[in-house]
Coordinates of C-alpha atoms in Angstrom, one line a residue:
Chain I
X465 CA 0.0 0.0 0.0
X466 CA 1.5 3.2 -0.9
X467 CA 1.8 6.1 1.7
X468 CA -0.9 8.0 0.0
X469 CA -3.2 5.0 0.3
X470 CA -2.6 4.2 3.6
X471 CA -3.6 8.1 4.5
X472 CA -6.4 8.5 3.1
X473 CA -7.2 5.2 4.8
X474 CA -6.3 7.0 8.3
X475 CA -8.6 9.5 7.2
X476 CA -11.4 7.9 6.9
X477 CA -10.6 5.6 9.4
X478 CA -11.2 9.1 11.5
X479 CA -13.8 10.6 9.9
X480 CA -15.8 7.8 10.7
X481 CA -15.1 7.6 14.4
X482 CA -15.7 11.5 13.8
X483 CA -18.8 11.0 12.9
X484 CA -20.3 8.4 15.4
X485 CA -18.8 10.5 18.4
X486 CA -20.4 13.7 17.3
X487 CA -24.4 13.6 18.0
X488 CA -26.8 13.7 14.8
X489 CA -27.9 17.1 13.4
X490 CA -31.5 15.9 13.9
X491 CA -30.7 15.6 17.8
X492 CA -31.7 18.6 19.4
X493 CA -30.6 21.6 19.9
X494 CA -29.7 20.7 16.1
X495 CA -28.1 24.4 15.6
X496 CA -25.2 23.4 17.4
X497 CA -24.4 19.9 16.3
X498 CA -25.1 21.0 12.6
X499 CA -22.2 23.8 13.6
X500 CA -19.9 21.2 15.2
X501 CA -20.1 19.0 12.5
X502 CA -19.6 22.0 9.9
X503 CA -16.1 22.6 11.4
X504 CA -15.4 18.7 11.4
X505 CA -15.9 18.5 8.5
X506 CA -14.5 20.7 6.9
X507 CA -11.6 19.5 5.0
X508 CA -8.7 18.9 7.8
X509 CA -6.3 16.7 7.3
X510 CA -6.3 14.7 11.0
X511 CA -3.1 15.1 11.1
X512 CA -3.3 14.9 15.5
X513 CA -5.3 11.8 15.0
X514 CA -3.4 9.5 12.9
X515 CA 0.0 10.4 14.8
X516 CA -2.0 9.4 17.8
X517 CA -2.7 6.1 16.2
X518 CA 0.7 5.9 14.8
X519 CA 2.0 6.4 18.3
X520 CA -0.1 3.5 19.8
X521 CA 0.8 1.0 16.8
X522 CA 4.5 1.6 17.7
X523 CA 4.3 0.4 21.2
X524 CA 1.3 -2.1 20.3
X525 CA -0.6 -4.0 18.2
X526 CA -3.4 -2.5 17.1
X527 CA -4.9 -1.4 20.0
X528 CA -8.7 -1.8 19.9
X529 CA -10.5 1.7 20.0
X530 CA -7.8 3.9 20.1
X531 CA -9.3 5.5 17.1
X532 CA -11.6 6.9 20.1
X533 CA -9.0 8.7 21.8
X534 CA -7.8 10.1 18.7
X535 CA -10.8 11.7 17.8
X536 CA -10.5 13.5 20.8
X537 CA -7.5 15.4 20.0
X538 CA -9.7 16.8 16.0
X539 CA -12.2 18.1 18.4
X540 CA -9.8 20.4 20.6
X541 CA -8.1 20.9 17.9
X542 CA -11.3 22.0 15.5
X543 CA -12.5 24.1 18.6
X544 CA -9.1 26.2 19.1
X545 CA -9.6 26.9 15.1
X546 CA -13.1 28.0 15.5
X547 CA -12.4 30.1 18.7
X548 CA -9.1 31.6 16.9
X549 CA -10.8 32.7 14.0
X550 CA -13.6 35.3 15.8
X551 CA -13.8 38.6 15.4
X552 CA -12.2 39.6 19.0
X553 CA -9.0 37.1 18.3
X554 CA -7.8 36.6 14.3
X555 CA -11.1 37.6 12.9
X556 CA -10.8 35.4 9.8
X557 CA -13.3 35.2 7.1
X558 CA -11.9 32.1 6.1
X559 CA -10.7 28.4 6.5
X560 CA -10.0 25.6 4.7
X561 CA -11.3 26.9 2.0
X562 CA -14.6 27.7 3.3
X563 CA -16.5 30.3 5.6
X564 CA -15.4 30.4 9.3
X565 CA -18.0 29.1 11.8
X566 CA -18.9 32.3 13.2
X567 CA -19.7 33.5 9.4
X568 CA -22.1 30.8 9.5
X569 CA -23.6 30.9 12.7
X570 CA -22.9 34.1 13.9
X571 CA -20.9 35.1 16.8
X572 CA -23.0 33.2 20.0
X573 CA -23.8 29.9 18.5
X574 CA -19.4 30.1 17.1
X575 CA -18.4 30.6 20.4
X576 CA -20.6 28.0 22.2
X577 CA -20.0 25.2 19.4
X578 CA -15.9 25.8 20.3
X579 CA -17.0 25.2 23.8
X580 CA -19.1 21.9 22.6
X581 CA -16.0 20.4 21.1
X582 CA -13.6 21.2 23.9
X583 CA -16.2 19.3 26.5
X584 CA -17.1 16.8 23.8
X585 CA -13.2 15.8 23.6
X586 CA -13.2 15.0 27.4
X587 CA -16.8 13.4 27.5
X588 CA -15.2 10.9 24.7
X589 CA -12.1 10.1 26.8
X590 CA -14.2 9.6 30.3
X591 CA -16.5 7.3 28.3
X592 CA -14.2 5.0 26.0
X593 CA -13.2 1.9 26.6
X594 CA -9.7 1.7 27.9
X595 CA -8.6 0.0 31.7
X596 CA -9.1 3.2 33.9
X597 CA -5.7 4.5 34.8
X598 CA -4.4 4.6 31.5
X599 CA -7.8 6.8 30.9
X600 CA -6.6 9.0 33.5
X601 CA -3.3 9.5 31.9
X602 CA -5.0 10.1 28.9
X603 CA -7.4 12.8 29.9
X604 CA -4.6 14.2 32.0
X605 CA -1.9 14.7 29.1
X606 CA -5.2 16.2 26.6
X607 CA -5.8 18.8 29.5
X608 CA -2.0 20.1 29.9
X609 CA -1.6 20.1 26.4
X610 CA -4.4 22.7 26.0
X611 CA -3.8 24.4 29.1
X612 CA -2.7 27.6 29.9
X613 CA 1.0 26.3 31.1
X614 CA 3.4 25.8 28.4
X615 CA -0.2 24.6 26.9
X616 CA -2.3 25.4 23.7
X617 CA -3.9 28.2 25.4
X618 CA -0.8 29.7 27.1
X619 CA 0.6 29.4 23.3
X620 CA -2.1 31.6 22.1
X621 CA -2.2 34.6 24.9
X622 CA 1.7 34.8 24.5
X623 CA 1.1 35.1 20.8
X624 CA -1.6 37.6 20.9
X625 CA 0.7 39.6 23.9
X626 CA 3.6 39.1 20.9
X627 CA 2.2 40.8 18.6
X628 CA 4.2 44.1 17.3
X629 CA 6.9 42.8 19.7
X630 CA 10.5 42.8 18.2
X631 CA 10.9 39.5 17.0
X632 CA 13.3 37.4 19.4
X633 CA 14.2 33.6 19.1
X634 CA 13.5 32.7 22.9
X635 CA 10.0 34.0 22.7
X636 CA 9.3 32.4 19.1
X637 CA 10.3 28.5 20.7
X638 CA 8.4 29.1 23.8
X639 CA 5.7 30.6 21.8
X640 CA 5.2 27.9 19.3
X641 CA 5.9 24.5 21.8
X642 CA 3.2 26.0 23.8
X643 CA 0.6 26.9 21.0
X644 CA 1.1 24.1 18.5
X645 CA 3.9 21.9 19.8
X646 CA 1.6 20.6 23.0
X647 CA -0.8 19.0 21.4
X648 CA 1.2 17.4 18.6
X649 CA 3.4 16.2 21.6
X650 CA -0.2 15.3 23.2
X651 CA -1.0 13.2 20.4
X652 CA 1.5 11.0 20.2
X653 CA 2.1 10.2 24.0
X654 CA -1.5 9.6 24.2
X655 CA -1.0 7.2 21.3
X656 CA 1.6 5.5 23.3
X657 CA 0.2 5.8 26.9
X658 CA -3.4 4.1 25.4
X659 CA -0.9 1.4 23.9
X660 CA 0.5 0.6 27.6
X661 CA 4.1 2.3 26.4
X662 CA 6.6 1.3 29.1
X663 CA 8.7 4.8 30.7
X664 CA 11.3 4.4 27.5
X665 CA 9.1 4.6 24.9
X666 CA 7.2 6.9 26.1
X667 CA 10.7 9.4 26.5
X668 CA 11.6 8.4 22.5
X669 CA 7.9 9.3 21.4
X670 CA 7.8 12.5 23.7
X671 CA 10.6 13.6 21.6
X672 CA 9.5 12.5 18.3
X673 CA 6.9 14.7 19.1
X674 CA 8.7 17.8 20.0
X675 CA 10.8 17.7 17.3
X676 CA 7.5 17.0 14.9
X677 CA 5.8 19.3 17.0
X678 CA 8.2 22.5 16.1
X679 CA 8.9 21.3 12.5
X680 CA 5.3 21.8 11.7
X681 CA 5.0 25.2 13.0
X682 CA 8.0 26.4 11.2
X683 CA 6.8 24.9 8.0
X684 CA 3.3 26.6 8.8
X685 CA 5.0 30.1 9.3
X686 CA 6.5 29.1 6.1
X687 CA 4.0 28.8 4.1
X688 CA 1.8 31.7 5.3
X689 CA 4.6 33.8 3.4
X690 CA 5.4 31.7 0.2
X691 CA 1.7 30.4 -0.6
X692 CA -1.5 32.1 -1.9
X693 CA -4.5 32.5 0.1
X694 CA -5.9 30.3 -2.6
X695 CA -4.1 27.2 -2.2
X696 CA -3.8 27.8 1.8
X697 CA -7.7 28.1 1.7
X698 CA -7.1 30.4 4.4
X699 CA -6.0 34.4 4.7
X700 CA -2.2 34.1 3.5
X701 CA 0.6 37.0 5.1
X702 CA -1.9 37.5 7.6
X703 CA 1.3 36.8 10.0
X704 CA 3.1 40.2 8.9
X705 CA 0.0 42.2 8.6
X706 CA -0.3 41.1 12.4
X707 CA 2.8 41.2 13.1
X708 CA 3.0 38.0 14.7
X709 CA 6.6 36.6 15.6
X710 CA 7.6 33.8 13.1
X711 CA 10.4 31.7 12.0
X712 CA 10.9 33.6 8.8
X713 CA 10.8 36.9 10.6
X714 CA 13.5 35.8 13.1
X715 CA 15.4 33.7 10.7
X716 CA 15.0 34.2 7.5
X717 CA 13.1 31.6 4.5
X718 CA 16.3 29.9 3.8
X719 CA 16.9 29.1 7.5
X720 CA 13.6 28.3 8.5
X721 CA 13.6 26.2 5.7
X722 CA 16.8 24.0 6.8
X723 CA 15.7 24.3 10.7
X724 CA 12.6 21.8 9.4
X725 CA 14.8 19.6 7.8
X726 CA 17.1 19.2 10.7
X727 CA 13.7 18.6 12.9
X728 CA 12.6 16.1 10.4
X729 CA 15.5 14.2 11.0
X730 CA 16.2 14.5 14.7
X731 CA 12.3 13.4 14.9
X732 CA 13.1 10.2 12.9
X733 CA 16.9 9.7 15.0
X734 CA 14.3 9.5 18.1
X735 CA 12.4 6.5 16.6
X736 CA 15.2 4.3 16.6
X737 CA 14.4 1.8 19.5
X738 CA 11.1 1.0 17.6
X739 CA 12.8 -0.3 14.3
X740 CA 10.2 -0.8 11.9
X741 CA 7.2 -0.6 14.1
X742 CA 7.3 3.3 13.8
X743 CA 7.9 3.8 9.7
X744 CA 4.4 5.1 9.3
X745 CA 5.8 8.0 11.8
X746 CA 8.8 8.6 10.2
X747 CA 6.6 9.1 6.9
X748 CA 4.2 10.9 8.4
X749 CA 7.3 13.7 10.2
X750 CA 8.4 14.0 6.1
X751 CA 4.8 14.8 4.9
X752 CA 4.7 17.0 7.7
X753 CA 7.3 19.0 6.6
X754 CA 7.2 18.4 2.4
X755 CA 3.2 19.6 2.3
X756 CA 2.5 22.9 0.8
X757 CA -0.4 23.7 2.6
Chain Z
X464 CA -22.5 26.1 64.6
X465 CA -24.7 27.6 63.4
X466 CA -25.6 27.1 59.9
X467 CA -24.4 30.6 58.5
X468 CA -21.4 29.6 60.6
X469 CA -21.3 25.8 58.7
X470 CA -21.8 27.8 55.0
X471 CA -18.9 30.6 55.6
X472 CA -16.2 27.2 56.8
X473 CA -17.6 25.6 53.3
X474 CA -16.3 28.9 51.4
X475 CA -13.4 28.9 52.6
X476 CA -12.4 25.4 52.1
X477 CA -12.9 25.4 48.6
X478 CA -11.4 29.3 47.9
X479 CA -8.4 28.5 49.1
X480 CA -8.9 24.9 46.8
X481 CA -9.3 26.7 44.1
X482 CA -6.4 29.4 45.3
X483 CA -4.3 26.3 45.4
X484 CA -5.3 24.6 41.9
X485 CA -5.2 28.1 39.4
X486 CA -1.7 28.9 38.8
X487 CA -0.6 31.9 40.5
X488 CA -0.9 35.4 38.9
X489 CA 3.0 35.4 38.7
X490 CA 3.5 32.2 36.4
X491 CA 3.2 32.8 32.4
X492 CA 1.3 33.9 30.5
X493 CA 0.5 36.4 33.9
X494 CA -2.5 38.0 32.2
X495 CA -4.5 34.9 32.0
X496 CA -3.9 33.5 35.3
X497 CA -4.8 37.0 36.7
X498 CA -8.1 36.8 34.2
X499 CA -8.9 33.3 35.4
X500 CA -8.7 34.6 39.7
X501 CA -10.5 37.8 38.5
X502 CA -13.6 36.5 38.0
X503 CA -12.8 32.8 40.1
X504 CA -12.9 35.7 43.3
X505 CA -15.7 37.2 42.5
X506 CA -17.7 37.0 45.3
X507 CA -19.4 33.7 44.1
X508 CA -21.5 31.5 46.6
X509 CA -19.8 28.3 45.3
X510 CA -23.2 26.5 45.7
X511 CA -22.1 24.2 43.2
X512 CA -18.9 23.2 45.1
X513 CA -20.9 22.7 48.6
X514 CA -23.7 20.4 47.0
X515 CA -20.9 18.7 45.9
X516 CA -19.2 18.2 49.6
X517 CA -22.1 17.7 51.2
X518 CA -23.1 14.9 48.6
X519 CA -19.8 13.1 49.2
X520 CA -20.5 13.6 53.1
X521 CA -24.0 11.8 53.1
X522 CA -22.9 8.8 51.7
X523 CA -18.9 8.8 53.5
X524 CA -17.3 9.6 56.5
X525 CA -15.5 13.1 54.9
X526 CA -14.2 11.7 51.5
X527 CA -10.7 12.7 52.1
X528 CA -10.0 15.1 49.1
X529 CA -13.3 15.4 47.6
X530 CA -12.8 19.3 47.8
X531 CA -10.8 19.2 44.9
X532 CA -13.4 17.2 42.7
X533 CA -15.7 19.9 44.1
X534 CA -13.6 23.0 42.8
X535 CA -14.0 21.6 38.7
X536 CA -17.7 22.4 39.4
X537 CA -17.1 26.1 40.0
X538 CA -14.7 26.0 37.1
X539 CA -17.1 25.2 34.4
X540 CA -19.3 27.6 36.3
X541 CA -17.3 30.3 36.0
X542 CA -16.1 29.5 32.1
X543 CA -19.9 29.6 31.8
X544 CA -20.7 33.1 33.3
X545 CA -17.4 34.1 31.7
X546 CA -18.9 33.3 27.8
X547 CA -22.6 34.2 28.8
X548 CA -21.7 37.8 29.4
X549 CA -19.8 38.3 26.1
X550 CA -21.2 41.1 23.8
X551 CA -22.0 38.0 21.1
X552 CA -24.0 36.6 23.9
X553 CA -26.0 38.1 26.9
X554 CA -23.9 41.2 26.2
X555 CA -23.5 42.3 30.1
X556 CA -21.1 44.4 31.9
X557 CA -21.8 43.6 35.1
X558 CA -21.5 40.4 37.3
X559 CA -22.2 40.3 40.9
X560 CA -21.8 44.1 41.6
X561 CA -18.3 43.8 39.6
X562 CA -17.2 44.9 35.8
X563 CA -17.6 41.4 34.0
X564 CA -14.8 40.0 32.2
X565 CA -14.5 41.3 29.3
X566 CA -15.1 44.3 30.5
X567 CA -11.6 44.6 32.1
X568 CA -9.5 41.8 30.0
X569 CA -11.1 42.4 26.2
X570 CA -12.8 39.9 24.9
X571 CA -10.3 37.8 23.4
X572 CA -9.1 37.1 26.5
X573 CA -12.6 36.9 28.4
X574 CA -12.9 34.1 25.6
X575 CA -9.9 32.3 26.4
X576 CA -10.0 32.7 30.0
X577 CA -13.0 30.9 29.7
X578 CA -11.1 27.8 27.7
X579 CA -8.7 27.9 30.2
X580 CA -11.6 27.4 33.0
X581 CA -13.3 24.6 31.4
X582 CA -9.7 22.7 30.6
X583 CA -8.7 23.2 34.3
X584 CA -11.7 21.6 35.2
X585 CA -11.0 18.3 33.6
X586 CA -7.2 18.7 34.0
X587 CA -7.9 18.9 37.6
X588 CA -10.4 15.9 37.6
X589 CA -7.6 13.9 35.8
X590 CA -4.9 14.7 38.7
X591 CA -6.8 14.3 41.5
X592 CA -6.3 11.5 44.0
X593 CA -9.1 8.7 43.8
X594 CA -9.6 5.5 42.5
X595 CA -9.4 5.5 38.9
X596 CA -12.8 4.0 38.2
X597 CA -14.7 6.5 39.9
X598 CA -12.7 9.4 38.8
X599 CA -13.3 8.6 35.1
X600 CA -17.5 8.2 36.5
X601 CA -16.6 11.7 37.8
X602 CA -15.5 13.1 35.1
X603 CA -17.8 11.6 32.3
X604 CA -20.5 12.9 34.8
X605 CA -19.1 16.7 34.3
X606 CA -18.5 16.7 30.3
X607 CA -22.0 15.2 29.8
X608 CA -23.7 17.9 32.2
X609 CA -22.0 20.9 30.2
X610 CA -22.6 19.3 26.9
X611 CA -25.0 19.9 24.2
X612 CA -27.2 16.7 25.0
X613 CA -29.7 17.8 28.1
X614 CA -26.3 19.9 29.4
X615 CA -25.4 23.3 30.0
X616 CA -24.3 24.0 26.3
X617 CA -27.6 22.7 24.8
X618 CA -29.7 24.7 27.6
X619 CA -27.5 27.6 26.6
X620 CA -28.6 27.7 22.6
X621 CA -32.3 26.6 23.6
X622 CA -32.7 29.4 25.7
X623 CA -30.9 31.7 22.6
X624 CA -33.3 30.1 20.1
X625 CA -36.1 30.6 22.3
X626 CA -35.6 34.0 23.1
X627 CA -39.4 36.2 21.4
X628 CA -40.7 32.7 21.4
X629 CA -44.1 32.5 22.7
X630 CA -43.8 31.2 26.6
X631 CA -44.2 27.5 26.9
X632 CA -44.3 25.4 30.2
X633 CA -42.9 22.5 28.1
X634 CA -40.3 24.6 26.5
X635 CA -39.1 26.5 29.4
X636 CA -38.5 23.5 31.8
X637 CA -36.1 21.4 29.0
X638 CA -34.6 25.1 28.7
X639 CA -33.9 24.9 32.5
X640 CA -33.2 21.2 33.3
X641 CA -30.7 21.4 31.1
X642 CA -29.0 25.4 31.2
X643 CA -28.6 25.1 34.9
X644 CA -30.5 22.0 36.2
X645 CA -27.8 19.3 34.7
X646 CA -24.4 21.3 36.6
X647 CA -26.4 21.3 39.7
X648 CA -27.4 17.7 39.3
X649 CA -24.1 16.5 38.1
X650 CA -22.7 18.4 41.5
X651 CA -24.0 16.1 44.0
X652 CA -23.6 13.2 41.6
X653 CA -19.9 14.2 41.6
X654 CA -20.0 14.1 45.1
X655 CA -22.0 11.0 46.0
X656 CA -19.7 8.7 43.5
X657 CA -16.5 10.3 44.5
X658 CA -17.6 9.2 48.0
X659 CA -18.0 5.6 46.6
X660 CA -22.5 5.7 46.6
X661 CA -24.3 2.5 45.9
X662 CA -27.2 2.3 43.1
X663 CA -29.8 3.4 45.6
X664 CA -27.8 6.4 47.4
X665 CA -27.1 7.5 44.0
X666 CA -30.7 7.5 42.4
X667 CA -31.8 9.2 45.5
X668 CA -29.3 12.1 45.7
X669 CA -30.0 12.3 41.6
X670 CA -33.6 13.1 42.3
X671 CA -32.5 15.4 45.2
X672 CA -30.1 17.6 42.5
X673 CA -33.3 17.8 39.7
X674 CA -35.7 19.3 42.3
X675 CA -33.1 21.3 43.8
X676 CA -32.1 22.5 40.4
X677 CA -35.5 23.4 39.1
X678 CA -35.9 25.5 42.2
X679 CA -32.7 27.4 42.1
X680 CA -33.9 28.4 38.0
X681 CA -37.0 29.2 39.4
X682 CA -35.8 31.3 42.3
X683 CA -33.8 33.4 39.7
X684 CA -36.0 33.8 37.0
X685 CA -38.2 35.4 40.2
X686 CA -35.6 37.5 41.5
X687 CA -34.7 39.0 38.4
X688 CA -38.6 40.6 38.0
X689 CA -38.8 41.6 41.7
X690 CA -35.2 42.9 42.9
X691 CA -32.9 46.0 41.6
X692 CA -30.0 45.4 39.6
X693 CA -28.1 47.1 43.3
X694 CA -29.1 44.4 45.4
X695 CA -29.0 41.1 42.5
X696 CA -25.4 42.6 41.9
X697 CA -25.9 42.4 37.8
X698 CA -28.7 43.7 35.3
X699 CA -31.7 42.8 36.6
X700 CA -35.1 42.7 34.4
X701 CA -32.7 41.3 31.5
X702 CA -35.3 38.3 30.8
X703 CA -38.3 40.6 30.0
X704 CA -35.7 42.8 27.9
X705 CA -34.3 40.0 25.7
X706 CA -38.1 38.2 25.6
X707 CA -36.3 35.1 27.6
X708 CA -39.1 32.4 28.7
X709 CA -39.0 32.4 32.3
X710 CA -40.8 30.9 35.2
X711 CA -42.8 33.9 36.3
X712 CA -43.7 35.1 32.3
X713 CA -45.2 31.4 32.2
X714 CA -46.9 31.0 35.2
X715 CA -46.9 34.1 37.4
X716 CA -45.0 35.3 40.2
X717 CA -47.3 33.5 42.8
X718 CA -47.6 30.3 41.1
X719 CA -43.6 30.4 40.4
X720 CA -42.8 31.1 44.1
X721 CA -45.1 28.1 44.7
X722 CA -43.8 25.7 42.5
X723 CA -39.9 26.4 44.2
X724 CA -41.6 25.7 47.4
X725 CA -42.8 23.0 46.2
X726 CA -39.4 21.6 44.6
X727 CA -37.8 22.5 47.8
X728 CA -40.3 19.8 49.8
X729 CA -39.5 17.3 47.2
X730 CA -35.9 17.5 47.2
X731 CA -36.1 16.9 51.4
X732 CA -38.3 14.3 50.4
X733 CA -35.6 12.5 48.5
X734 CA -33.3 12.6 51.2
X735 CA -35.1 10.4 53.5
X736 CA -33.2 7.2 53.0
X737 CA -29.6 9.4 54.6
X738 CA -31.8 10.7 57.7
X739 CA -29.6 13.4 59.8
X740 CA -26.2 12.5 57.7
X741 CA -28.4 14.7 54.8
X742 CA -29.1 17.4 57.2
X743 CA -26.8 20.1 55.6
X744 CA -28.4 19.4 52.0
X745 CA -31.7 19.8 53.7
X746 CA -30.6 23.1 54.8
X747 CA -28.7 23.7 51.4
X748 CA -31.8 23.1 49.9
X749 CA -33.4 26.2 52.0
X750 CA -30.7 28.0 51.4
X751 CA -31.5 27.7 47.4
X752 CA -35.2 29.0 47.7
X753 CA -35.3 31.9 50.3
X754 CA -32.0 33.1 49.1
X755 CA -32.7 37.1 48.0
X756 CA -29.9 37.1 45.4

């Protein structure tokens, strides 16, 4: 099966867990669960979910359901999107391609369906079925990750307190492992944790996703100056109109560029107890950083 | 003691709970942490957090602990007051007697500070010190309260739908079961499986939590026609304003204030199998329905 096979595989694979998570949009109130499932669906790529189950098929194999607890990572992640793009935060028209929830649903119904998704994600991971202490470590590891210390949300104030800041290479790493970098770390050591990874494991997959983790924001920054909006399907050089701090800003395209590359292959050097167990990661760290959108 | 006595000890307990469990206003990013306590120390009841104990208390000797399970309650109820009062939603700028958050933060941060609540809740559930088969009970028991399906989220856009819609007794009480009835339901449910309740503890404290949650929406749907915005400490006469259905637009004052009294007899009611170990929910429950703000 070729890489591109197996992915869209993964895909649907989620999309399908996805879709028997999230209630129907006849179940009332249907507004909201029309509105979830709008920002679902929407085109993303799952990237969190299938390094989640990537992450668990390294340590085990196939663990049953874990496709559960990767859905759960889509839904904070598909809530942070909605809740970035409002009016008060990034106020993007945009996304994927298509209109921004709150474009849709207005304002209210935008900011509650964010809220849906993040309780939705912890509902999931209470509920699935998993011996209880490694669903404790679990849920634990999704909270930090989107927390506000060194977490998702601590990411996002320090970015939005950034902004018009001279740029500065300490607050750019701390910035970025916070914002993006937890929850791709989150991903995978929930992966392994739900696969009953022993304490090494665990430490080689933590790194695997740090080093993942900052590769793919460095790429993003990258992108947001090279691409269209068109093929981003969302607002492109909205980073320098904001002036947000970025990798090209503080390094420069060229360096960015080879700063990913050496990620990419510290990420894979951090794979090397699991042999072949972990080649789908070590594929899925290049197409991480060889995409174009 | 005296039970003003008893209710000032419970306060305390579970501020300096939750003083202990939010980062302190000194650890990055500051301005969130400093959001989060803002409105945290507000001058909230915790009513929530003390069902809760008390719960855990009529079924165990002291739960050792449970306070913490207790505080995720007045999280989500903060994150919730937090997001009700944005200009998108209920559009206030006052919350008991103080600016509300957005008021002094901006509203991206009033919506982020009320990501960061909800997360702490379940990050805080996922720490805590309990078996790990009741905490995930615990914690499936919170998500589904503030979800979309009968929970706080799906009570929230009911009541936005239903806002100019002709008043409706069959409406209004899914409105209310769910927008404030399932938290205060899911509080002593919390606390009665944290403190290890059998089948029959736990179906009677369930039915104690619905009446006492009717009558607490009641009680404020009533106070919000007959008291000043001074002494209710935000904008009173909002529901009439905004065409909410309430209680009293439904069935009248007289009848309203006769149907909490009513709820009130039924929750002691449902006590009856704990005899005097219940005797502060009893009094909680009185508390709830001659409370003047």
């Amino acid at each position: 099966m070729s890489f591109r096979e197996y992915l869209a595989g993964q895909q649907q694979l989620i999309d399908r867990e996805l879709d028997r998570l999230v209630p129907a949009e006849s179940v009332p109130p249907e507004t909201i669960h029309r509105a979830m499932r709008y920002s679902l669906f929407a085109g993303g790529k799952r990237v969190r979910p299938i390094l989640c189950l990537e992450a668990g098929r390294a340590v085990a194999h196939d663990p049953r359901g874990i496709e559960t607890a990767a859905c759960s990572l889509e839904f904070v992640h598909t809530y942070s999107l909605i809740h970035d793009d409002l009016p008060a935060l990034d106020n993007d028209d945009y996304r994927r391609g298509k209109l921004t929830s709150h474009k849709v649903f207005g304002e209210a119904m935008a900011i509650l369906t964010g809220d849906a998704l993040l309780t939705l994600a912890f509902e999931t991971l209470a509920k699935m079925d998993v011996p209880d202490d490694r669903k404790a470590r679990v849920i634990a590891e999704l909270a930090t990750a989107a927390g506000t210390v060194g977490g998702m949300i601590g990411g996002q104030v320090a970015d939005l307190e950034g902004e018009g800041k001279p740029p500065n290479a300490e607050l750019l790493e701390s910035i970025h492992r916070a914002k993006t970098g937890a929850l791709l770390r989150a991903s995978v050591r929930m992966g392994a944790i739900y696969g009953g990874a022993d304490e090494r494991q665990l430490h080689a997959i933590s790194r695997y996703g740090e080093h993942v983790g900052l590769a793919f924001q460095i790429v993003d920054d990258v992108l947001d100056v090279e691409q269209s909006s068109e093929s981003l399907g969302k607002t492109a050089g909205k980073d320098a109109q904001q002036q947000k701090i970025t990798f090209p800003a503080v390094y420069g395209l060229n360096e960015s560029r080879r700063m990913a590359e050496r990620e990419r292959a510290c990420a894979h050097e951090s794979l090397s107890i699991f042999g072949a167990r972990a080649s789908r990661l070590r594929e899925l760290a290049d197409l991480i950083v060889q995409r174009t959108s």
